[in-house]
Short mmCIF file of C-alpha atoms and ligand atoms in Angstrom, two decimals:
data_model
loop_
_atom_site.label_atom_id
_atom_site.label_comp_id
_atom_site.label_asym_id
_atom_site.label_seq_id
_atom_site.Cartn_x
_atom_site.Cartn_y
_atom_site.Cartn_z
CA MET A 1 21.98 -44.52 -57.04
CA ARG A 2 19.77 -44.80 -60.09
CA TYR A 3 16.01 -44.92 -59.79
CA PRO A 4 13.72 -46.45 -62.51
CA SER A 5 12.69 -43.41 -64.59
CA GLY A 6 8.94 -44.11 -64.07
CA LEU A 7 9.41 -43.84 -60.33
CA VAL A 8 11.32 -40.55 -60.73
CA GLN A 9 8.60 -39.12 -63.06
CA GLY A 10 5.90 -40.21 -60.55
CA ALA A 11 7.77 -38.57 -57.69
CA VAL A 12 8.26 -35.37 -59.69
CA LEU A 13 4.56 -35.31 -60.68
CA THR A 14 3.51 -35.79 -57.01
CA PHE A 15 5.89 -33.00 -56.03
CA VAL A 16 4.47 -30.64 -58.64
CA LEU A 17 0.90 -31.52 -57.77
CA LEU A 18 1.70 -30.97 -54.07
CA GLY A 19 3.23 -27.61 -54.94
CA MET A 20 0.16 -26.62 -56.93
CA GLN A 21 -2.04 -27.71 -54.02
CA ILE A 22 -0.06 -25.52 -51.63
CA ILE A 23 -0.39 -22.54 -53.95
CA ALA A 24 -4.13 -23.22 -54.44
CA GLN A 25 -4.67 -23.47 -50.70
CA THR A 26 -3.19 -19.99 -50.08
CA PRO A 27 -6.00 -17.57 -50.88
CA SER A 28 -5.26 -13.88 -50.64
CA SER A 29 -7.61 -13.60 -47.63
CA ALA A 30 -5.64 -16.16 -45.65
CA THR A 31 -4.17 -14.82 -42.44
CA ASN A 32 -1.07 -15.12 -40.39
CA LYS A 33 0.84 -18.37 -40.67
CA GLU A 34 -1.33 -19.62 -43.49
CA ARG A 35 0.46 -17.11 -45.64
CA LEU A 36 4.02 -17.43 -46.76
CA PRO A 37 6.39 -14.96 -45.07
CA ILE A 38 6.95 -11.49 -46.45
CA ILE A 39 9.78 -9.00 -45.81
CA ASP A 40 8.77 -5.33 -46.13
CA MET A 41 11.90 -3.41 -47.08
CA HIS A 42 10.29 0.03 -46.81
CA MET A 43 8.37 1.07 -43.74
CA HIS A 44 8.15 4.32 -41.84
CA THR A 45 7.10 5.48 -38.36
CA GLY A 46 5.36 8.43 -40.00
CA MET A 47 6.02 11.15 -42.57
CA PRO A 48 9.29 13.12 -42.83
CA HIS A 49 7.14 16.26 -42.85
CA GLU A 50 3.80 17.09 -41.15
CA VAL A 51 0.53 16.13 -42.75
CA PRO A 52 -2.97 16.85 -41.39
CA PRO A 53 -4.68 13.91 -39.66
CA GLY A 54 -7.17 11.99 -41.84
CA ILE A 55 -5.98 13.25 -45.24
CA PRO A 56 -6.41 10.73 -48.06
CA ALA A 57 -3.38 8.81 -49.36
CA ILE A 58 -1.19 10.42 -51.94
CA CYS A 59 -1.75 9.54 -55.61
CA ARG A 60 -0.25 10.47 -58.97
CA PRO A 61 -0.67 11.90 -61.51
CA VAL A 62 -3.05 14.68 -60.52
CA PRO A 63 -5.98 14.88 -61.06
CA CYS A 64 -6.52 11.69 -59.03
CA GLU A 65 -8.31 10.74 -55.87
CA GLY A 66 -6.39 9.06 -53.01
CA GLU A 67 -8.18 6.62 -50.75
CA GLY A 68 -7.92 6.12 -47.02
CA HIS A 69 -7.34 8.38 -44.03
CA ALA A 70 -3.94 9.26 -42.58
CA THR A 71 -3.09 7.91 -39.11
CA VAL A 72 -0.63 10.52 -37.99
CA ASP A 73 -0.27 9.53 -34.31
CA SER A 74 2.90 7.32 -34.20
CA LYS A 75 1.58 4.90 -31.54
CA GLU A 76 -1.69 4.36 -33.32
CA LEU A 77 0.10 3.97 -36.59
CA MET A 78 2.40 1.40 -35.00
CA LYS A 79 -0.54 -0.57 -33.62
CA LYS A 80 -2.32 -0.62 -36.99
CA THR A 81 0.87 -1.44 -38.88
CA LEU A 82 1.67 -4.37 -36.54
CA GLU A 83 -1.83 -5.74 -36.89
CA ILE A 84 -1.48 -5.64 -40.69
CA MET A 85 1.96 -7.24 -40.46
CA ASP A 86 0.39 -10.10 -38.49
CA ARG A 87 -2.42 -10.43 -41.00
CA TYR A 88 -0.10 -10.70 -43.96
CA ASN A 89 2.63 -12.57 -42.13
CA ILE A 90 5.21 -9.78 -42.62
CA VAL A 91 8.06 -11.22 -40.58
CA LYS A 92 10.47 -8.29 -40.96
CA GLY A 93 10.37 -4.65 -41.91
CA PHE A 94 13.14 -2.19 -42.71
CA LEU A 95 11.85 0.70 -40.64
CA SER A 96 12.93 4.35 -40.68
CA GLY A 97 11.73 7.66 -39.35
CA VAL A 98 12.89 11.18 -38.84
CA ASP A 99 11.79 11.04 -35.18
CA LEU A 100 14.38 8.59 -33.83
CA SER A 101 12.51 8.14 -30.59
CA ALA A 102 9.54 6.81 -32.57
CA VAL A 103 11.85 4.32 -34.32
CA ASP A 104 13.12 3.21 -30.87
CA GLN A 105 9.51 2.78 -29.65
CA TRP A 106 8.47 0.64 -32.62
CA LYS A 107 11.56 -1.53 -32.30
CA ALA A 108 10.97 -1.97 -28.57
CA ALA A 109 7.43 -3.04 -29.32
CA ALA A 110 8.56 -5.70 -31.80
CA PRO A 111 12.34 -6.12 -31.57
CA LYS A 112 12.65 -9.03 -33.99
CA ARG A 113 10.26 -7.57 -36.49
CA PHE A 114 12.09 -4.38 -37.35
CA ILE A 115 15.45 -3.35 -38.68
CA ALA A 116 15.64 0.13 -37.18
CA SER A 117 17.19 2.85 -39.26
CA PRO A 118 17.33 6.71 -39.19
CA PHE A 119 15.59 8.61 -41.97
CA ILE A 120 18.10 11.16 -43.30
CA PHE A 121 15.98 14.10 -44.30
CA LYS A 122 18.54 16.86 -43.81
CA THR A 123 22.15 15.91 -44.38
CA GLY A 124 24.08 16.12 -41.14
CA THR A 125 21.10 14.97 -39.05
CA PRO A 126 21.90 12.68 -37.38
CA ALA A 127 25.58 13.55 -37.37
CA SER A 128 27.65 10.69 -38.76
CA GLU A 129 29.72 10.31 -35.52
CA GLU A 130 26.51 9.87 -33.49
CA LEU A 131 25.13 7.49 -36.06
CA GLU A 132 28.23 5.32 -35.93
CA GLN A 133 27.90 5.06 -32.14
CA ASP A 134 24.22 4.02 -32.58
CA ILE A 135 25.28 1.35 -34.99
CA LEU A 136 27.94 0.05 -32.69
CA THR A 137 25.49 -0.18 -29.82
CA GLY A 138 23.01 -2.01 -32.03
CA ARG A 139 20.38 0.73 -32.01
CA PHE A 140 20.34 0.83 -35.79
CA GLY A 141 20.77 -1.93 -38.32
CA GLY A 142 20.59 0.15 -41.48
CA ILE A 143 20.89 3.68 -42.82
CA GLY A 144 18.13 5.58 -44.62
CA GLU A 145 15.85 6.06 -46.20
CA ILE A 146 18.22 8.83 -47.32
CA GLY A 147 15.60 11.33 -48.37
CA ALA A 148 18.01 14.20 -49.16
CA GLN A 149 16.49 14.49 -52.65
CA LEU A 150 13.37 15.89 -50.92
CA ASN A 151 15.56 18.91 -50.13
CA GLY A 152 17.10 18.96 -53.60
CA VAL A 153 20.36 17.32 -52.55
CA LEU A 154 21.95 15.00 -55.13
CA PRO A 155 22.86 11.45 -54.09
CA ASN A 156 26.53 12.08 -54.91
CA ASP A 157 26.61 15.25 -52.81
CA PRO A 158 29.72 15.25 -50.55
CA SER A 159 27.48 15.80 -47.47
CA LEU A 160 26.14 12.24 -47.84
CA GLU A 161 29.61 10.72 -48.17
CA PRO A 162 30.13 9.98 -44.42
CA TYR A 163 26.87 7.98 -44.33
CA PHE A 164 27.91 5.79 -47.24
CA ALA A 165 31.37 5.32 -45.76
CA ILE A 166 29.99 4.16 -42.41
CA ALA A 167 27.45 1.82 -44.03
CA GLU A 168 30.16 0.27 -46.20
CA GLU A 169 32.50 -0.15 -43.24
CA HIS A 170 29.89 -1.79 -41.03
CA GLY A 171 28.17 -3.76 -43.82
CA LEU A 172 24.76 -2.09 -43.38
CA PRO A 173 21.97 -1.91 -45.89
CA VAL A 174 21.15 1.57 -47.14
CA LEU A 175 17.86 2.76 -48.67
CA ILE A 176 17.91 5.88 -50.80
CA HIS A 177 15.20 7.97 -52.46
CA THR A 178 16.64 8.42 -56.00
CA LEU A 179 13.75 8.68 -58.39
CA GLY A 180 11.70 11.10 -60.45
CA ILE A 181 8.81 11.58 -58.06
CA GLY A 182 8.34 12.56 -54.41
CA PRO A 183 6.30 14.75 -52.16
CA TYR A 184 5.40 18.26 -53.27
CA MET A 185 8.05 20.15 -51.34
CA PRO A 186 9.63 23.42 -52.29
CA HIS A 187 13.12 22.06 -52.75
CA PHE A 188 12.28 18.65 -54.22
CA ARG A 189 13.84 18.21 -57.64
CA SER A 190 13.05 15.36 -60.05
CA GLY A 191 16.40 15.98 -61.70
CA ALA A 192 18.20 15.17 -58.44
CA GLY A 193 16.73 11.63 -58.66
CA SER A 194 18.45 10.25 -61.75
CA PRO A 195 19.91 6.81 -60.86
CA LEU A 196 22.98 7.71 -62.93
CA LEU A 197 23.91 10.03 -60.09
CA LEU A 198 24.48 6.93 -57.95
CA GLU A 199 27.44 5.97 -60.04
CA ASP A 200 29.96 8.07 -58.16
CA VAL A 201 28.73 6.58 -54.88
CA LEU A 202 28.92 2.99 -56.14
CA VAL A 203 32.39 3.46 -57.61
CA ARG A 204 33.65 4.98 -54.42
CA HIS A 205 31.99 2.30 -52.27
CA PRO A 206 32.14 -1.04 -54.10
CA LYS A 207 30.99 -2.99 -51.02
CA LEU A 208 28.04 -0.71 -50.27
CA ARG A 209 24.70 -2.57 -49.99
CA LEU A 210 22.44 0.03 -51.52
CA PHE A 211 18.80 -0.29 -52.54
CA VAL A 212 16.83 2.31 -54.45
CA GLU A 213 13.25 3.22 -53.69
CA ASN A 214 10.75 2.37 -56.46
CA ALA A 215 13.59 1.14 -58.68
CA GLY A 216 14.22 4.73 -59.62
CA TYR A 217 10.75 5.24 -61.18
CA PRO A 218 10.28 6.33 -63.92
CA PHE A 219 14.01 6.38 -64.87
CA ARG A 220 13.80 2.77 -66.14
CA ASP A 221 16.76 2.63 -68.53
CA GLU A 222 19.11 4.50 -66.19
CA MET A 223 18.22 2.16 -63.33
CA ILE A 224 18.63 -0.95 -65.44
CA ALA A 225 22.05 0.29 -66.61
CA MET A 226 23.07 0.87 -62.95
CA MET A 227 21.87 -2.55 -61.90
CA TYR A 228 23.60 -4.33 -64.76
CA GLN A 229 26.81 -2.47 -64.11
CA TYR A 230 26.81 -2.59 -60.28
CA PRO A 231 25.80 -6.01 -58.99
CA GLN A 232 25.63 -4.74 -55.39
CA LEU A 233 22.68 -2.44 -56.28
CA TYR A 234 19.22 -3.62 -55.41
CA ALA A 235 15.79 -1.96 -55.73
CA ASP A 236 12.47 -1.94 -53.98
CA VAL A 237 9.02 -1.60 -55.51
CA SER A 238 7.13 0.27 -52.85
CA THR A 239 5.01 3.42 -53.36
CA ILE A 240 4.62 2.81 -57.10
CA SER A 241 2.53 -0.28 -56.23
CA TRP A 242 -0.23 1.94 -54.93
CA VAL A 243 0.44 5.64 -55.77
CA ILE A 244 0.47 5.50 -59.58
CA PRO A 245 -1.96 3.67 -61.93
CA ARG A 246 -1.64 -0.09 -61.63
CA THR A 247 -0.97 -0.29 -65.39
CA ALA A 248 2.05 2.04 -65.08
CA PHE A 249 3.37 -0.03 -62.16
CA TYR A 250 2.99 -3.28 -64.04
CA ASP A 251 4.69 -1.89 -67.17
CA TYR A 252 7.61 -0.71 -65.03
CA LEU A 253 7.99 -3.92 -62.99
CA LYS A 254 7.66 -6.05 -66.07
CA ALA A 255 10.49 -4.21 -67.76
CA PHE A 256 12.85 -5.16 -64.87
CA ILE A 257 11.66 -8.76 -64.86
CA ARG A 258 12.16 -9.02 -68.66
CA ALA A 259 15.59 -7.43 -68.25
CA GLY A 260 16.45 -10.38 -65.99
CA LEU A 261 16.54 -8.43 -62.71
CA GLY A 262 13.86 -10.41 -60.89
CA LYS A 263 16.41 -11.54 -58.29
CA ARG A 264 17.23 -7.99 -57.19
CA ILE A 265 13.80 -6.47 -56.74
CA MET A 266 12.38 -6.41 -53.25
CA PHE A 267 8.90 -5.76 -51.92
CA GLY A 268 8.23 -2.68 -49.79
CA SER A 269 5.03 -0.93 -48.84
CA ASP A 270 6.28 2.60 -47.91
CA GLN A 271 3.06 2.79 -45.92
CA MET A 272 3.92 6.15 -44.33
CA VAL A 273 0.72 7.19 -42.49
CA TRP A 274 -1.63 4.94 -44.51
CA PRO A 275 -1.12 1.47 -43.04
CA GLU A 276 -3.97 0.04 -45.08
CA LYS A 277 -1.79 0.57 -48.15
CA ILE A 278 0.40 -2.39 -47.05
CA GLY A 279 -2.32 -4.79 -48.12
CA GLU A 280 -2.86 -2.96 -51.41
CA ALA A 281 0.94 -3.14 -52.15
CA ILE A 282 0.95 -6.91 -51.43
CA GLU A 283 -2.07 -7.46 -53.66
CA ALA A 284 -0.46 -5.54 -56.49
CA ILE A 285 2.38 -8.09 -56.52
CA GLU A 286 0.10 -11.11 -55.94
CA GLN A 287 -2.14 -10.14 -58.83
CA ALA A 288 0.58 -9.31 -61.33
CA PRO A 289 -0.32 -11.59 -64.26
CA PHE A 290 3.22 -11.72 -65.70
CA LEU A 291 4.94 -12.93 -62.49
CA THR A 292 5.42 -16.65 -61.76
CA GLU A 293 4.84 -17.87 -58.22
CA ARG A 294 8.60 -18.18 -57.85
CA GLN A 295 9.16 -14.63 -58.99
CA LYS A 296 6.59 -13.39 -56.49
CA ARG A 297 8.31 -15.34 -53.69
CA ASP A 298 11.63 -13.81 -54.71
CA ILE A 299 10.16 -10.31 -54.60
CA PHE A 300 8.27 -10.85 -51.38
CA TYR A 301 10.98 -12.68 -49.46
CA ASN A 302 13.93 -14.50 -51.05
CA ASN A 303 15.67 -11.42 -52.54
CA ALA A 304 15.48 -9.55 -49.25
CA VAL A 305 16.81 -12.59 -47.35
CA TYR A 306 19.80 -12.61 -49.64
CA PHE A 307 20.29 -8.85 -49.53
CA LEU A 308 19.96 -8.68 -45.71
CA ARG A 309 22.11 -11.80 -45.32
CA LEU A 310 19.46 -13.77 -43.47
CA GLU A 311 20.46 -16.93 -45.36
CA ASP A 312 19.68 -19.31 -42.48
CA ASN A 313 16.02 -18.63 -43.16
CA PHE A 314 16.33 -18.97 -46.88
CA GLN A 315 13.29 -20.60 -48.42
CA LYS A 316 14.14 -23.01 -51.18
ZN1 ZN B 1 9.94 6.06 -48.02
#
């Protein structure tokens, strides 16, 4: 059926104005359901290694001053994190921790909120056979963060192979720390974080649903090459939204957007023991002057919906 063009134009204009009104009515201070939903692809029940209570948040590059105070008690951290998730309408979080009982507790407290996943800090823990059982029983819905780089282990190390094989077989999302920066730990190696090292893994496991922390920061060109070449590869922007200078974060994110990868970048907070950083991470995306509202929605929600196969909730 054909409509008179004036009518169509009027309808389009009304729709656009309505859309603008909706955007204008969503101030950053809005709470809960007033805000559009967010999926946080990078959350933790704590740190993979011990940190003293109350220490300020990490920052780079030194010299710099981190803000906030660490909440190291897992229950307290969970309470604060859930409060902030409510405040910002974070409807789902990809949650991992080294302490698997803490992951269980968080999931039990908010079963629909979290995709529970083991943090792989030392390869072999948990053992792949145990992990497969936990996947079959529904305990875990993902694998990783794989943080083997923190111990100097390369992403293509044979010891990680069973995890990728299980994830591919069961169709689970996998988060990996493959980037140039990380905690100051004796065995951490920046060189073990080159995204090019993922190539072996992606060739061996073409159906693997892998996403890379911080889009491999600061290995921009390597990461873009990998994402162009391997369509199954996604990335989060998490810690870099609050650990490094905002200018550096924007330069990096903008490069991926300009490269046409805006549909494969997902929001994460990587709050660790500083739950207040979740809000800061969200604001960093909201305030990015080069992102359209549509691109922000994609990063905050739509891309993760697609990656996690939650299409029923897809927001047009
Ligand atoms: Zn992390």
